[in-house]
Structures are given as C-alpha cells and as structure tokens.
C-alpha positions in Angstrom: 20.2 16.3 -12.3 17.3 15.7 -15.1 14.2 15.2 -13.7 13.8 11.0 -15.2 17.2 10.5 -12.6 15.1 12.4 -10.1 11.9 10.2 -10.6 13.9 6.8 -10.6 15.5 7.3 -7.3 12.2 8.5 -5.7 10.5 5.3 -7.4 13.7 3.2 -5.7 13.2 4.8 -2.3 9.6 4.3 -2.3 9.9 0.6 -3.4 12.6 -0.1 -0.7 10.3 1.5 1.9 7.4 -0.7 0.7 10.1 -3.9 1.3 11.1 -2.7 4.6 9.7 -5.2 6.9 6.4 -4.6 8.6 4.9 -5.0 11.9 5.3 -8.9 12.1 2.9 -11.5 13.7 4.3 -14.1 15.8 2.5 -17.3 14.6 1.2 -18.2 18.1 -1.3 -15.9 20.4 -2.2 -16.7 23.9 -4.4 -13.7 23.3 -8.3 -14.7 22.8 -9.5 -13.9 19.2 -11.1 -10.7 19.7 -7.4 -9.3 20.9 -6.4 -10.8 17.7 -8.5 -9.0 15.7 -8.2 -5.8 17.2 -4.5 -6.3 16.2 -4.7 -7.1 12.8 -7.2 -4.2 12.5 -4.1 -1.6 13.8 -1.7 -3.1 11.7 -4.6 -2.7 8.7 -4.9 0.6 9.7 -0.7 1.4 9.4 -1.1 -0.7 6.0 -3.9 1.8 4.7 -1.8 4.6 6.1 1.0 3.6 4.2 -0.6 3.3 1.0 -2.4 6.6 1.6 1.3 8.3 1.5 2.4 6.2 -1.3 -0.8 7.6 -3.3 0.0 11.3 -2.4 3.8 10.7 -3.0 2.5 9.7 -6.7 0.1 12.2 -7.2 2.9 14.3 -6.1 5.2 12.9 -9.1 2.8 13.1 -11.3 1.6 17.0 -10.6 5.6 17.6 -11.7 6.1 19.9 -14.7 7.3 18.4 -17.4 6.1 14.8 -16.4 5.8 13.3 -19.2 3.2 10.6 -20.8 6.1 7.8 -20.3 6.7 9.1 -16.7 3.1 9.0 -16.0 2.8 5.5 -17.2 5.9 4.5 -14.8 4.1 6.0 -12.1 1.1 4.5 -11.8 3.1 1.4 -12.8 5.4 1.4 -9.8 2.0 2.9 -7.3 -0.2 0.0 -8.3 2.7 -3.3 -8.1 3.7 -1.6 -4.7 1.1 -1.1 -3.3 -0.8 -5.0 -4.4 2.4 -6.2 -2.7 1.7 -4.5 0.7 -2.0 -5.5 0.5 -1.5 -8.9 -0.2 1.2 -9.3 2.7 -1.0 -7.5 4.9 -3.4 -10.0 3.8 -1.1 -12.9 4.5 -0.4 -12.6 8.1 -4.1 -12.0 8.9 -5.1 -15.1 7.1 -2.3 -16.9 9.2 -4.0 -15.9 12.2 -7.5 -16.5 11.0 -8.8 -13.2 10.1 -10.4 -12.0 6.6 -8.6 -9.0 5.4 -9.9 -7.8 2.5 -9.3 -5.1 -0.7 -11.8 -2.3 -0.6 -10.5 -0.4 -4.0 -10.8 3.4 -4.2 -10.5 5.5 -7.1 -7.7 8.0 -6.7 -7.0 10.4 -10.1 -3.3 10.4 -10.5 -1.7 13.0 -13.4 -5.5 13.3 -14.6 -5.7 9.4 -14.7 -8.3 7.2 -13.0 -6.5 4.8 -10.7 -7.9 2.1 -8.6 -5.9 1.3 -5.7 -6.8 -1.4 -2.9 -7.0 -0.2 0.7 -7.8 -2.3 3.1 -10.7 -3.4 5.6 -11.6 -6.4 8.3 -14.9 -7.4 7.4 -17.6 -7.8 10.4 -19.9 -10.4 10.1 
C-alpha cells in the first residue's frame, strides 16, 4: 500500500473519531452552578486531551519519510478543521449551560511548520 493510501485512511479514522459523539450535557441541571462548572471543566479537560493526541498523531504523520510538501499541507489541513470543530462544540454545550469556554492557542511545530492550534480553558473571574 503507497504511503498517500496510508495517510488518507489515517486522516478518515482520525476525522471519524473527532465526529464520534462526546460526553453530552443534558440541557437541564438540578446541580448548583459551581457543580456545573466543575463539569464542564472535566469534559474541557477530555476535549484538550483529545486534541493533544490528535497533535501527536500529526506530528507523527508528518515525521514519516517521504512525506511530502502536498502531504504536509493536507496534514495540518485536516489537524487544524478537526480540531476548530471539537473546540467550538466543546464550546457550544458550555455556553448552553452558562459557562465561558474559551480558545487558549498553542504553537505546536508540525513537519518543521509552525502551527497554532486552540486548546481549551474556563476562564476564572
């Protein structure tokens, strides 16, 4: 198997893992905020995680031999749209239940690129 079929099916995996449904909130708490908030700030936390191995994962496509300029492109392509989709669901269901999420970006360096990609974090006030 050539190495482009070998990146396109790990890019597919990785983007139907990304759609897989999340830890979802149920629109109505009888908890008191501060319960809510610890909540959202696990479910940030398994967001951030996620993102963290979708950055290694890439890194790890990119450190390939062989990868290409083209492939590298398609990389970062796929690592940035996927993960602004998680944040921004992530993002979502906190603001449903009140709570400011926000994007924190960290520079990662992907295939000798500079890559900005948008962990997570709950403000405190």
């Amino acid at each position: 198997m050539n190495k482009k079929k070998i990146i396109s099916i790990l890019l597919v995996l990785t983007f139907l893992m990304t759609i897989m449904p999340m830890v979802s909130f149920a629109d109505d708490y009888d908890e008191d905020f501060e319960e809510v908030v610890e909540r959202v700030k696990e479910d940030v936390a398994r967001t951030n995680e996620s993102i963290a191995r979708k950055v290694k994962f890439a890194q790890f496509l990119a450190d390939l031999p062989g990868t290409s300029e083209e492939d590298l492109d398609l990389i970062i392509h796929v690592l940035v749209e996927v993960t602004n989709r998680e944040a921004q669901a992530m993002i979502d269901r906190a603001t449903k239940l009140g709570v400011v999420v926000e994007c924190q970006y960290d520079l990662y360096i992907i295939g000798g690129r500079e890559v900005w990609i948008d962990p997570l974090v709950v403000p405190t006030w």
